[in-house]
PDB file of C-alpha atoms in Angstrom:
ATOM      1  CA  MET A 529       0.000   0.000   0.000  1.00  0.00           C
ATOM      2  CA  THR A 530       1.233   3.445  -0.823  1.00  0.00           C
ATOM      3  CA  THR A 531       1.146   5.974   2.000  1.00  0.00           C
ATOM      4  CA  PHE A 532      -0.635   9.196   1.182  1.00  0.00           C
ATOM      5  CA  GLU A 533      -0.208  12.212   3.356  1.00  0.00           C
ATOM      6  CA  MET A 534      -2.277  15.331   2.849  1.00  0.00           C
ATOM      7  CA  THR A 535      -2.590  18.411   4.966  1.00  0.00           C
ATOM      8  CA  PRO A 536      -6.140  19.542   5.752  1.00  0.00           C
ATOM      9  CA  ASP A 537      -5.766  22.163   2.997  1.00  0.00           C
ATOM     10  CA  GLU A 538      -4.693  19.477   0.521  1.00  0.00           C
ATOM     11  CA  GLN A 539      -7.650  17.330   1.579  1.00  0.00           C
ATOM     12  CA  SER A 540      -9.957  20.276   0.928  1.00  0.00           C
ATOM     13  CA  GLN A 541      -8.353  20.844  -2.472  1.00  0.00           C
ATOM     14  CA  CYS A 542      -8.834  17.152  -3.261  1.00  0.00           C
ATOM     15  CA  VAL A 543     -12.546  17.381  -2.395  1.00  0.00           C
ATOM     16  CA  GLN A 544     -12.860  20.507  -4.549  1.00  0.00           C
ATOM     17  CA  GLY A 545     -11.216  18.608  -7.429  1.00  0.00           C
ATOM     18  CA  VAL A 546     -13.705  15.778  -6.932  1.00  0.00           C
ATOM     19  CA  LEU A 547     -16.525  18.305  -6.989  1.00  0.00           C
ATOM     20  CA  GLN A 548     -15.260  19.777 -10.257  1.00  0.00           C
ATOM     21  CA  GLY A 549     -15.122  16.266 -11.754  1.00  0.00           C
ATOM     22  CA  LEU A 550     -18.699  15.599 -10.661  1.00  0.00           C
ATOM     23  CA  ILE A 551     -19.925  18.928 -12.019  1.00  0.00           C
ATOM     24  CA  SER A 552     -18.314  18.081 -15.359  1.00  0.00           C
ATOM     25  CA  ARG A 553     -20.922  15.303 -15.603  1.00  0.00           C
ATOM     26  CA  ALA A 554     -23.862  17.453 -14.519  1.00  0.00           C
ATOM     27  CA  PRO A 555     -26.824  17.757 -16.859  1.00  0.00           C
ATOM     28  CA  GLU A 556     -28.013  21.205 -17.835  1.00  0.00           C
ATOM     29  CA  GLY A 557     -30.491  22.602 -15.335  1.00  0.00           C
ATOM     30  CA  TRP A 558     -29.173  20.895 -12.198  1.00  0.00           C
ATOM     31  CA  SER A 559     -29.580  22.588  -8.829  1.00  0.00           C
ATOM     32  CA  GLU A 560     -28.057  20.083  -6.381  1.00  0.00           C
ATOM     33  CA  LEU A 561     -25.852  17.028  -6.493  1.00  0.00           C
ATOM     34  CA  ARG A 562     -25.276  14.175  -4.079  1.00  0.00           C
ATOM     35  CA  TYR A 563     -22.329  11.822  -4.431  1.00  0.00           C
ATOM     36  CA  ALA A 564     -21.889   8.802  -2.161  1.00  0.00           C
ATOM     37  CA  TYR A 565     -18.635   6.837  -2.354  1.00  0.00           C
ATOM     38  CA  ARG A 566     -18.251   3.572  -0.439  1.00  0.00           C
ATOM     39  CA  SER A 567     -14.940   1.772  -0.198  1.00  0.00           C
ATOM     40  CA  THR A 568     -12.756  -0.921   1.296  1.00  0.00           C
ATOM     41  CA  VAL A 569      -9.210  -1.687   0.167  1.00  0.00           C
ATOM     42  CA  GLY A 570     -10.373  -4.062  -2.552  1.00  0.00           C
ATOM     43  CA  PHE A 571     -13.778  -2.731  -3.548  1.00  0.00           C
ATOM     44  CA  SER A 572     -15.547   0.564  -4.104  1.00  0.00           C
ATOM     45  CA  SER A 573     -18.839   1.782  -5.480  1.00  0.00           C
ATOM     46  CA  SER A 574     -20.569   5.097  -5.822  1.00  0.00           C
ATOM     47  CA  ASP A 575     -23.839   6.811  -6.624  1.00  0.00           C
ATOM     48  CA  LEU A 576     -24.180  10.210  -8.231  1.00  0.00           C
ATOM     49  CA  GLU A 577     -27.548  11.936  -8.332  1.00  0.00           C
ATOM     50  CA  PHE A 578     -28.498  15.372  -9.581  1.00  0.00           C
ATOM     51  CA  THR A 579     -31.611  17.226  -8.501  1.00  0.00           C
ATOM     52  CA  MET A 580     -32.901  19.337 -11.344  1.00  0.00           C
ATOM     53  CA  CYS A 581     -34.375  22.823 -11.016  1.00  0.00           C
ATOM     54  CA  ASP A 582     -37.854  21.349 -11.490  1.00  0.00           C
ATOM     55  CA  GLY A 583     -37.276  18.917  -8.585  1.00  0.00           C
ATOM     56  CA  SER A 584     -36.805  15.809 -10.717  1.00  0.00           C
ATOM     57  CA  LYS A 585     -33.789  13.539 -10.207  1.00  0.00           C
ATOM     58  CA  GLU A 586     -31.220  12.327 -12.715  1.00  0.00           C
ATOM     59  CA  GLY A 587     -28.478   9.780 -12.157  1.00  0.00           C
ATOM     60  CA  GLY A 588     -24.933  10.236 -13.305  1.00  0.00           C
ATOM     61  CA  THR A 589     -21.586   8.487 -13.455  1.00  0.00           C
ATOM     62  CA  ALA A 590     -18.468   9.934 -11.876  1.00  0.00           C
ATOM     63  CA  PRO A 591     -15.281  10.151 -13.967  1.00  0.00           C
ATOM     64  CA  VAL A 592     -12.517   7.635 -13.193  1.00  0.00           C
ATOM     65  CA  ALA A 593     -10.368  10.496 -11.848  1.00  0.00           C
ATOM     66  CA  VAL A 594     -12.977  11.030  -9.114  1.00  0.00           C
ATOM     67  CA  PHE A 595     -12.655   7.390  -7.997  1.00  0.00           C
ATOM     68  CA  ASP A 596      -8.869   7.766  -7.891  1.00  0.00           C
ATOM     69  CA  ALA A 597      -9.071  11.003  -5.893  1.00  0.00           C
ATOM     70  CA  MET A 598     -11.537   9.504  -3.419  1.00  0.00           C
ATOM     71  CA  ASP A 599      -9.269   6.496  -2.933  1.00  0.00           C
ATOM     72  CA  ASP A 600      -6.299   8.828  -2.310  1.00  0.00           C
ATOM     73  CA  LEU A 601      -8.408  10.823   0.148  1.00  0.00           C
ATOM     74  CA  ARG A 602      -9.445   7.670   1.999  1.00  0.00           C
ATOM     75  CA  HIS A 603      -5.796   6.662   2.384  1.00  0.00           C
ATOM     76  CA  ALA A 604      -4.757  10.155   3.468  1.00  0.00           C
ATOM     77  CA  MET A 605      -7.497  10.380   6.085  1.00  0.00           C
ATOM     78  CA  HIS A 606      -6.418   7.179   7.850  1.00  0.00           C
ATOM     79  CA  GLU A 607      -5.787   7.842  11.526  1.00  0.00           C
ATOM     80  CA  PRO A 608      -3.665   5.342  13.468  1.00  0.00           C
ATOM     81  CA  GLY A 609      -5.927   3.296  15.716  1.00  0.00           C
ATOM     82  CA  LYS A 610      -9.095   4.922  14.361  1.00  0.00           C
ATOM     83  CA  GLY A 611      -8.859   3.526  10.839  1.00  0.00           C
ATOM     84  CA  THR A 612     -10.368   5.374   7.916  1.00  0.00           C
ATOM     85  CA  TRP A 613     -13.824   6.065   6.600  1.00  0.00           C
ATOM     86  CA  PHE A 614     -15.924   3.563   4.686  1.00  0.00           C
ATOM     87  CA  THR A 615     -18.427   6.016   3.183  1.00  0.00           C
ATOM     88  CA  ALA A 616     -18.034   9.603   2.044  1.00  0.00           C
ATOM     89  CA  VAL A 617     -20.941  11.768   0.940  1.00  0.00           C
ATOM     90  CA  ILE A 618     -20.487  15.050  -0.900  1.00  0.00           C
ATOM     91  CA  THR A 619     -23.447  17.327  -1.510  1.00  0.00           C
ATOM     92  CA  ALA A 620     -23.370  20.615  -3.382  1.00  0.00           C
ATOM     93  CA  ASP A 621     -25.735  23.213  -4.689  1.00  0.00           C
ATOM     94  CA  GLY A 622     -25.633  25.180  -7.933  1.00  0.00           C
ATOM     95  CA  SER A 623     -23.551  27.943  -6.339  1.00  0.00           C
ATOM     96  CA  LEU A 624     -20.926  25.270  -5.526  1.00  0.00           C
ATOM     97  CA  ARG A 625     -21.398  25.423  -1.762  1.00  0.00           C
ATOM     98  CA  TYR A 626     -20.629  21.909  -0.632  1.00  0.00           C
ATOM     99  CA  ARG A 627     -20.683  19.723   2.431  1.00  0.00           C
ATOM    100  CA  THR A 628     -18.850  16.477   3.124  1.00  0.00           C
ATOM    101  CA  THR A 629     -19.603  13.662   5.535  1.00  0.00           C
ATOM    102  CA  PHE A 630     -17.130  10.874   6.290  1.00  0.00           C
ATOM    103  CA  GLU A 631     -18.497   7.763   8.007  1.00  0.00           C
ATOM    104  CA  TYR A 632     -15.848   5.840   9.957  1.00  0.00           C
ATOM    105  CA  ASP A 633     -18.236   3.710  11.988  1.00  0.00           C
ATOM    106  CA  SER A 634     -21.386   3.033   9.945  1.00  0.00           C
ATOM    107  CA  GLU A 635     -21.619  -0.033   7.743  1.00  0.00           C
ATOM    108  CA  PRO A 636     -21.357   0.952   4.076  1.00  0.00           C
ATOM    109  CA  ASP A 637     -24.444   0.311   1.961  1.00  0.00           C
ATOM    110  CA  PHE A 638     -22.841  -1.826  -0.750  1.00  0.00           C
ATOM    111  CA  VAL A 639     -25.274  -3.241  -3.306  1.00  0.00           C
ATOM    112  CA  PRO A 640     -24.770  -6.119  -3.620  1.00  0.00           C
ATOM    113  CA  GLN A 641     -23.266  -6.619  -0.154  1.00  0.00           C
ATOM    114  CA  ILE A 642     -19.543  -7.404  -0.301  1.00  0.00           C
ATOM    115  CA  ASN A 643     -17.977 -10.484   1.266  1.00  0.00           C
ATOM    116  CA  ALA A 644     -16.703 -10.274   4.827  1.00  0.00           C
ATOM    117  CA  GLY A 645     -13.118 -10.900   3.719  1.00  0.00           C
ATOM    118  CA  SER A 646     -13.041  -7.426   2.181  1.00  0.00           C
ATOM    119  CA  TYR A 647     -13.405  -5.928   5.640  1.00  0.00           C
ATOM    120  CA  LEU A 648     -10.629  -8.130   6.996  1.00  0.00           C
ATOM    121  CA  ASP A 649      -8.311  -6.906   4.216  1.00  0.00           C
ATOM    122  CA  ASP A 650      -9.337  -3.343   4.972  1.00  0.00           C
ATOM    123  CA  ILE A 651      -8.584  -3.535   8.684  1.00  0.00           C
ATOM    124  CA  ARG A 652      -5.178  -5.008   7.887  1.00  0.00           C
ATOM    125  CA  HIS A 653      -4.404  -1.934   5.774  1.00  0.00           C
ATOM    126  CA  PHE A 654      -6.093   0.551   8.100  1.00  0.00           C
ATOM    127  CA  PRO A 655      -5.713  -0.904  11.615  1.00  0.00           C
ATOM    128  CA  ARG A 656      -8.159   0.058  14.344  1.00  0.00           C
ATOM    129  CA  THR A 657      -7.902  -0.359  18.062  1.00  0.00           C
ATOM    130  CA  GLU A 658     -10.566  -2.557  19.658  1.00  0.00           C
ATOM    131  CA  GLU A 659     -12.582   0.445  20.887  1.00  0.00           C
ATOM    132  CA  ASN A 660     -12.699   1.794  17.322  1.00  0.00           C
ATOM    133  CA  ILE A 661     -14.218  -1.334  15.807  1.00  0.00           C
ATOM    134  CA  PRO A 662     -18.021  -0.955  15.713  1.00  0.00           C
ATOM    135  CA  ASP A 663     -20.187  -3.985  16.478  1.00  0.00           C
ATOM    136  CA  TRP A 664     -21.239  -4.521  12.852  1.00  0.00           C
ATOM    137  CA  LEU A 665     -17.552  -4.634  11.806  1.00  0.00           C
ATOM    138  CA  LYS A 666     -16.682  -7.055  14.619  1.00  0.00           C
ATOM    139  CA  ARG A 667     -19.397  -9.398  13.303  1.00  0.00           C
ATOM    140  CA  ARG A 668     -18.137  -9.098   9.714  1.00  0.00           C
ATOM    141  CA  LEU A 669     -14.510  -9.719  10.806  1.00  0.00           C
ATOM    142  CA  GLU A 670     -15.543 -12.787  12.788  1.00  0.00           C
ATOM    143  CA  GLU A 671     -17.490 -14.017   9.748  1.00  0.00           C
ATOM    144  CA  ALA A 672     -14.393 -13.531   7.563  1.00  0.00           C
ATOM    145  CA  ARG A 673     -12.169 -15.434   9.993  1.00  0.00           C
ATOM    146  CA  HIS A 674     -14.587 -18.399   9.882  1.00  0.00           C
ATOM    147  CA  GLU A 675     -14.640 -18.300   6.066  1.00  0.00           C
ATOM    148  CA  ALA A 676     -10.849 -18.236   5.737  1.00  0.00           C
ATOM    149  CA  PRO A 677      -9.283 -21.548   4.682  1.00  0.00           C
TER     150      PRO A 677
END
């Protein structure tokens, strides 16, 4: 695994770059966007949705560069003992005001659900102390250990 270090300013610049990549895919007449990125070391998925000025919704696909930037951000935001986030959500309005949420403790909503071994790989790359492993992750790790040959 490559180590990525980013200052808080660099993290903010990375998010702004992601936002620009998402906006490049925006349909004409959008007023809001919501991007959810879920990841473990070996698997990631995302959803991009635009709310149009008339209130309707349109789906979109993020550019590959956005996936790469989000992966870099996930690595850079790893905190020893705490781990890193599994889900990031970026919302923005037409004036480009944005908000980010990083979920370190909630189970990611992968569809379809990923195998438990993916979480075991992830915790090996992004170690967490016992008190930083939520109950759902403990169950998934135990499941993975029973599946291992």
